């Protein structure tokens, strides 16, 4: 069990452990129940609805895996991936260059729920994703600007398990949402996968801290920063006490689609 705490995403974030433990199979991490299935289904439902589409999608805090853009890929022309950590950006670059073989099981799951209507095989979807990835950029959501996009204005921003991992206080979360919102114009879409009331998550031998935020506080942050929440789905993991929470201690996960209105 991890007992060390860290904020060093460059040296202590074990990419291979993270992928193997959380994203090597659709079942995900056993302790978190069906969390990963929930995420993949929620992203599929959001993009399948047909309202979320555009020229450019920016994924903020992608991590070392591309699971967040599998369902989105057919609905955009360009994809920009980003992460704070160089090791995660290197993993994304290796995946793009076909040097890292990850995500096949997750992609197959998405293709199955699509019913083969867009792509029939994983290599087909992966090839389209690779062709559409235009850049893999550094990002720091606590700064303005959080990312250097040049003249690009994303039509869609997707972020999964990033904002709450980048801060420890609710005012800082507000600043993060404000920074991200300033990248968007009215009518742009924001898709966020997040967790509530979590204090840590495990990567290898280390625990990384996370903001413990309630649903009401989180929704208020988005409302006060000009977002209109269009859909909200929730997942509650299997019950476990503090001693049993080896990988994370979130009490609820959510998938949110919001539109920037002002």
Short mmCIF file of C-alpha atoms in Angstrom, two decimals:
data_model
loop_
_atom_site.label_atom_id
_atom_site.label_comp_id
_atom_site.label_asym_id
_atom_site.label_seq_id
_atom_site.Cartn_x
_atom_site.Cartn_y
_atom_site.Cartn_z
CA UNK A 1 0.00 0.00 0.00
CA UNK A 2 1.25 3.48 -0.90
CA UNK A 3 2.31 5.49 2.16
CA UNK A 4 4.44 8.21 0.59
CA UNK A 5 2.88 11.44 -0.62
CA UNK A 6 4.12 13.37 -3.61
CA UNK A 7 3.44 16.36 -5.83
CA UNK A 8 6.29 15.51 -8.22
CA UNK A 9 4.62 14.44 -11.44
CA UNK A 10 7.96 14.39 -13.26
CA UNK A 11 9.81 11.88 -11.08
CA UNK A 12 7.22 10.05 -8.97
CA UNK A 13 4.38 9.50 -11.44
CA UNK A 14 4.90 5.95 -12.71
CA UNK A 15 3.29 5.97 -16.17
CA UNK A 16 3.42 2.21 -16.70
CA UNK A 17 1.95 1.46 -13.26
CA UNK A 18 -0.79 4.02 -13.84
CA UNK A 19 -1.79 2.57 -17.22
CA UNK A 20 -1.60 -1.04 -16.04
CA UNK A 21 -3.58 -0.37 -12.86
CA UNK A 22 -6.29 1.94 -14.15
CA UNK A 23 -6.55 1.68 -17.95
CA UNK A 24 -5.31 -1.68 -19.21
CA UNK A 25 -8.83 -3.17 -19.26
CA UNK A 26 -12.39 -1.89 -19.38
CA UNK A 27 -12.87 -3.21 -15.85
CA UNK A 28 -10.30 -0.63 -14.72
CA UNK A 29 -9.17 -0.66 -11.10
CA UNK A 30 -11.07 -3.32 -9.10
CA UNK A 31 -11.40 -1.07 -6.06
CA UNK A 32 -13.18 1.60 -8.10
CA UNK A 33 -15.80 -0.82 -9.43
CA UNK A 34 -17.24 0.15 -12.83
CA UNK A 35 -15.76 3.65 -12.86
CA UNK A 36 -13.91 3.27 -16.16
CA UNK A 37 -16.93 1.67 -17.83
CA UNK A 38 -18.97 4.63 -16.59
CA UNK A 39 -16.47 7.08 -18.10
CA UNK A 40 -16.38 5.38 -21.50
CA UNK A 41 -20.17 5.08 -21.64
CA UNK A 42 -20.68 8.69 -20.55
CA UNK A 43 -18.29 10.05 -23.18
CA UNK A 44 -19.96 7.90 -25.82
CA UNK A 45 -23.40 9.22 -24.85
CA UNK A 46 -22.28 12.86 -24.86
CA UNK A 47 -20.80 12.71 -28.36
CA UNK A 48 -23.38 10.34 -29.82
CA UNK A 49 -26.13 12.86 -28.99
CA UNK A 50 -24.79 14.92 -31.90
CA UNK A 51 -24.68 18.35 -30.26
CA UNK A 52 -20.99 18.25 -29.36
CA UNK A 53 -18.92 18.59 -32.52
CA UNK A 54 -16.59 21.07 -34.15
CA UNK A 55 -13.25 21.77 -35.76
CA UNK A 56 -10.86 21.56 -32.81
CA UNK A 57 -10.97 19.56 -29.58
CA UNK A 58 -8.55 20.37 -26.77
CA UNK A 59 -8.02 17.71 -24.12
CA UNK A 60 -6.62 19.28 -20.95
CA UNK A 61 -4.63 16.99 -18.66
CA UNK A 62 -4.83 14.01 -20.98
CA UNK A 63 -2.46 11.90 -18.90
CA UNK A 64 -0.62 9.04 -20.62
CA UNK A 65 -3.72 7.52 -22.28
CA UNK A 66 -6.03 8.58 -25.12
CA UNK A 67 -9.25 7.03 -23.81
CA UNK A 68 -10.94 10.43 -23.49
CA UNK A 69 -10.83 11.08 -27.24
CA UNK A 70 -11.90 7.67 -28.54
CA UNK A 71 -15.59 8.59 -28.71
CA UNK A 72 -14.90 12.22 -29.62
CA UNK A 73 -12.65 11.51 -32.61
CA UNK A 74 -15.34 11.12 -35.31
CA UNK A 75 -16.95 14.44 -34.34
CA UNK A 76 -13.91 16.74 -34.69
CA UNK A 77 -11.32 17.59 -37.33
CA UNK A 78 -8.34 18.29 -35.09
CA UNK A 79 -7.27 17.06 -31.65
CA UNK A 80 -4.84 18.80 -29.30
CA UNK A 81 -3.64 16.75 -26.34
CA UNK A 82 -1.95 18.29 -23.32
CA UNK A 83 -0.50 17.46 -19.93
CA UNK A 84 1.44 19.12 -17.14
CA UNK A 85 3.92 16.24 -16.94
CA UNK A 86 6.62 15.65 -19.51
CA UNK A 87 6.51 11.90 -18.84
CA UNK A 88 2.83 11.82 -19.76
CA UNK A 89 3.43 13.91 -22.87
CA UNK A 90 6.22 11.52 -23.85
CA UNK A 91 3.84 8.56 -23.44
CA UNK A 92 1.26 10.29 -25.65
CA UNK A 93 3.93 10.99 -28.25
CA UNK A 94 5.01 7.35 -28.18
CA UNK A 95 1.39 6.27 -28.65
CA UNK A 96 0.94 8.65 -31.57
CA UNK A 97 4.11 7.28 -33.18
CA UNK A 98 2.81 3.73 -32.62
CA UNK A 99 5.65 2.95 -30.19
CA UNK A 100 3.34 2.42 -27.20
CA UNK A 101 0.56 -0.14 -27.46
CA UNK A 102 -2.19 0.88 -25.07
CA UNK A 103 -5.93 1.40 -25.13
CA UNK A 104 -6.99 -1.37 -27.50
CA UNK A 105 -9.45 -2.97 -25.06
CA UNK A 106 -10.99 0.40 -24.24
CA UNK A 107 -11.30 1.28 -27.91
CA UNK A 108 -12.91 -2.08 -28.70
CA UNK A 109 -15.48 -1.43 -25.97
CA UNK A 110 -16.37 1.92 -27.56
CA UNK A 111 -16.62 0.39 -31.03
CA UNK A 112 -18.92 -2.31 -29.65
CA UNK A 113 -21.33 0.19 -28.10
CA UNK A 114 -21.24 2.18 -31.35
CA UNK A 115 -22.35 -0.99 -33.12
CA UNK A 116 -19.62 -0.72 -35.75
CA UNK A 117 -21.43 2.19 -37.38
CA UNK A 118 -18.34 4.43 -37.62
CA UNK A 119 -15.32 2.12 -37.46
CA UNK A 120 -15.34 -1.64 -37.37
CA UNK A 121 -11.82 -2.24 -36.05
CA UNK A 122 -9.54 -0.74 -33.42
CA UNK A 123 -6.73 -0.04 -35.93
CA UNK A 124 -9.16 2.04 -38.01
CA UNK A 125 -10.13 4.22 -35.05
CA UNK A 126 -6.57 4.51 -33.81
CA UNK A 127 -5.37 5.57 -37.25
CA UNK A 128 -7.98 8.33 -37.41
CA UNK A 129 -7.07 9.54 -33.93
CA UNK A 130 -3.37 9.61 -34.81
CA UNK A 131 -4.06 11.55 -38.01
CA UNK A 132 -6.16 14.11 -36.15
CA UNK A 133 -3.72 14.72 -33.26
CA UNK A 134 -2.15 18.01 -34.27
CA UNK A 135 -0.12 18.79 -31.15
CA UNK A 136 0.79 17.48 -27.71
CA UNK A 137 1.37 20.52 -25.53
CA UNK A 138 2.39 21.38 -21.97
CA UNK A 139 -0.41 22.77 -19.80
CA UNK A 140 -0.66 24.28 -16.32
CA UNK A 141 -4.26 25.04 -15.41
CA UNK A 142 -3.17 27.14 -12.44
CA UNK A 143 -1.62 29.76 -14.72
CA UNK A 144 -2.91 32.18 -17.31
CA UNK A 145 -2.73 31.31 -20.09
CA UNK A 146 -2.73 27.63 -19.09
CA UNK A 147 -1.64 26.58 -22.57
CA UNK A 148 -0.15 28.21 -25.65
CA UNK A 149 -2.67 27.69 -28.45
CA UNK A 150 -1.65 30.51 -30.76
CA UNK A 151 -4.69 31.67 -32.67
CA UNK A 152 -6.63 28.47 -32.08
CA UNK A 153 -9.91 28.63 -30.22
CA UNK A 154 -11.17 25.16 -29.33
CA UNK A 155 -14.79 24.33 -30.05
CA UNK A 156 -14.67 21.59 -27.42
CA UNK A 157 -12.57 21.18 -24.29
CA UNK A 158 -12.46 17.77 -22.61
CA UNK A 159 -10.79 17.16 -19.27
CA UNK A 160 -10.75 14.06 -17.10
CA UNK A 161 -9.52 13.86 -13.49
CA UNK A 162 -7.39 16.95 -13.95
CA UNK A 163 -8.86 20.04 -12.29
CA UNK A 164 -9.32 18.52 -8.82
CA UNK A 165 -5.84 16.97 -8.99
CA UNK A 166 -4.26 20.36 -9.71
CA UNK A 167 -5.36 22.14 -6.51
CA UNK A 168 -6.22 21.66 -2.85
CA UNK A 169 -8.61 24.56 -2.14
CA UNK A 170 -11.99 25.46 -3.66
CA UNK A 171 -10.87 29.03 -4.56
CA UNK A 172 -8.03 27.49 -6.58
CA UNK A 173 -10.52 25.22 -8.38
CA UNK A 174 -12.53 28.35 -9.21
CA UNK A 175 -9.40 29.93 -10.69
CA UNK A 176 -8.73 26.83 -12.77
CA UNK A 177 -12.25 26.84 -14.23
CA UNK A 178 -11.92 30.57 -14.88
CA UNK A 179 -8.61 30.02 -16.72
CA UNK A 180 -10.08 27.22 -18.83
CA UNK A 181 -13.22 29.26 -19.51
CA UNK A 182 -11.15 32.14 -20.85
CA UNK A 183 -9.92 29.84 -23.62
CA UNK A 184 -13.51 29.46 -24.82
CA UNK A 185 -16.06 31.63 -26.58
CA UNK A 186 -19.83 31.48 -26.02
CA UNK A 187 -21.29 28.32 -27.53
CA UNK A 188 -18.19 26.20 -26.95
CA UNK A 189 -18.57 22.86 -25.20
CA UNK A 190 -16.88 21.70 -22.00
CA UNK A 191 -16.87 17.99 -21.11
CA UNK A 192 -15.50 17.17 -17.67
CA UNK A 193 -14.97 13.83 -15.96
CA UNK A 194 -14.31 14.35 -12.27
CA UNK A 195 -14.60 13.00 -8.76
CA UNK A 196 -16.17 14.38 -5.60
CA UNK A 197 -14.96 14.29 -1.99
CA UNK A 198 -11.62 12.72 -2.90
CA UNK A 199 -8.41 13.46 -1.02
CA UNK A 200 -5.90 11.27 -2.86
CA UNK A 201 -5.24 8.80 -5.63
CA UNK A 202 -2.43 6.29 -5.86
CA UNK A 203 0.25 5.96 -8.52
CA UNK A 204 2.82 3.27 -7.73
CA UNK A 205 4.31 3.84 -4.29
CA UNK A 206 2.98 7.37 -4.00
CA UNK A 207 -0.24 9.10 -3.06
CA UNK A 208 -1.02 12.27 -4.99
CA UNK A 209 -3.29 14.76 -3.26
CA UNK A 210 -6.64 15.86 -4.64
CA UNK A 211 -9.15 18.59 -3.84
CA UNK A 212 -12.03 17.40 -1.68
CA UNK A 213 -14.97 19.24 -3.25
CA UNK A 214 -18.71 18.72 -2.91
CA UNK A 215 -21.20 18.52 -5.78
CA UNK A 216 -22.92 21.76 -4.78
CA UNK A 217 -19.66 23.70 -4.58
CA UNK A 218 -18.47 22.31 -7.89
CA UNK A 219 -21.67 23.13 -9.77
CA UNK A 220 -21.63 26.64 -8.30
CA UNK A 221 -18.11 27.16 -9.65
CA UNK A 222 -19.20 26.40 -13.20
CA UNK A 223 -22.36 28.49 -12.95
CA UNK A 224 -20.47 31.56 -11.70
CA UNK A 225 -17.94 31.20 -14.52
CA UNK A 226 -20.51 31.35 -17.30
CA UNK A 227 -21.25 27.67 -17.92
CA UNK A 228 -24.68 26.16 -18.41
CA UNK A 229 -24.70 22.47 -17.42
CA UNK A 230 -26.55 20.51 -20.11
CA UNK A 231 -26.08 16.99 -18.75
CA UNK A 232 -24.80 15.44 -15.53
CA UNK A 233 -24.30 11.73 -14.87
CA UNK A 234 -23.05 10.15 -11.66
CA UNK A 235 -21.33 6.99 -10.53
CA UNK A 236 -20.97 5.79 -6.94
CA UNK A 237 -18.13 3.29 -6.31
CA UNK A 238 -18.39 0.24 -4.06
CA UNK A 239 -18.32 1.21 -0.36
CA UNK A 240 -14.95 1.09 1.37
CA UNK A 241 -13.55 2.64 4.52
CA UNK A 242 -10.36 4.66 4.86
CA UNK A 243 -8.26 1.56 5.49
CA UNK A 244 -9.66 -0.19 2.43
CA UNK A 245 -9.14 2.78 0.12
CA UNK A 246 -5.80 1.81 -1.33
CA UNK A 247 -6.11 3.36 -4.79
CA UNK A 248 -8.39 6.36 -4.18
CA UNK A 249 -11.09 7.57 -1.83
CA UNK A 250 -13.57 9.38 -4.07
CA UNK A 251 -17.19 9.10 -3.00
CA UNK A 252 -18.82 9.89 -6.34
CA UNK A 253 -17.72 10.40 -9.94
CA UNK A 254 -19.44 12.56 -12.51
CA UNK A 255 -19.55 13.20 -16.23
CA UNK A 256 -20.63 16.73 -17.10
CA UNK A 257 -21.39 18.43 -20.40
CA UNK A 258 -21.64 22.20 -20.15
CA UNK A 259 -21.82 25.04 -22.66
CA UNK A 260 -20.05 28.36 -22.28
CA UNK A 261 -22.80 31.00 -22.32
CA UNK A 262 -20.92 34.14 -21.25
#
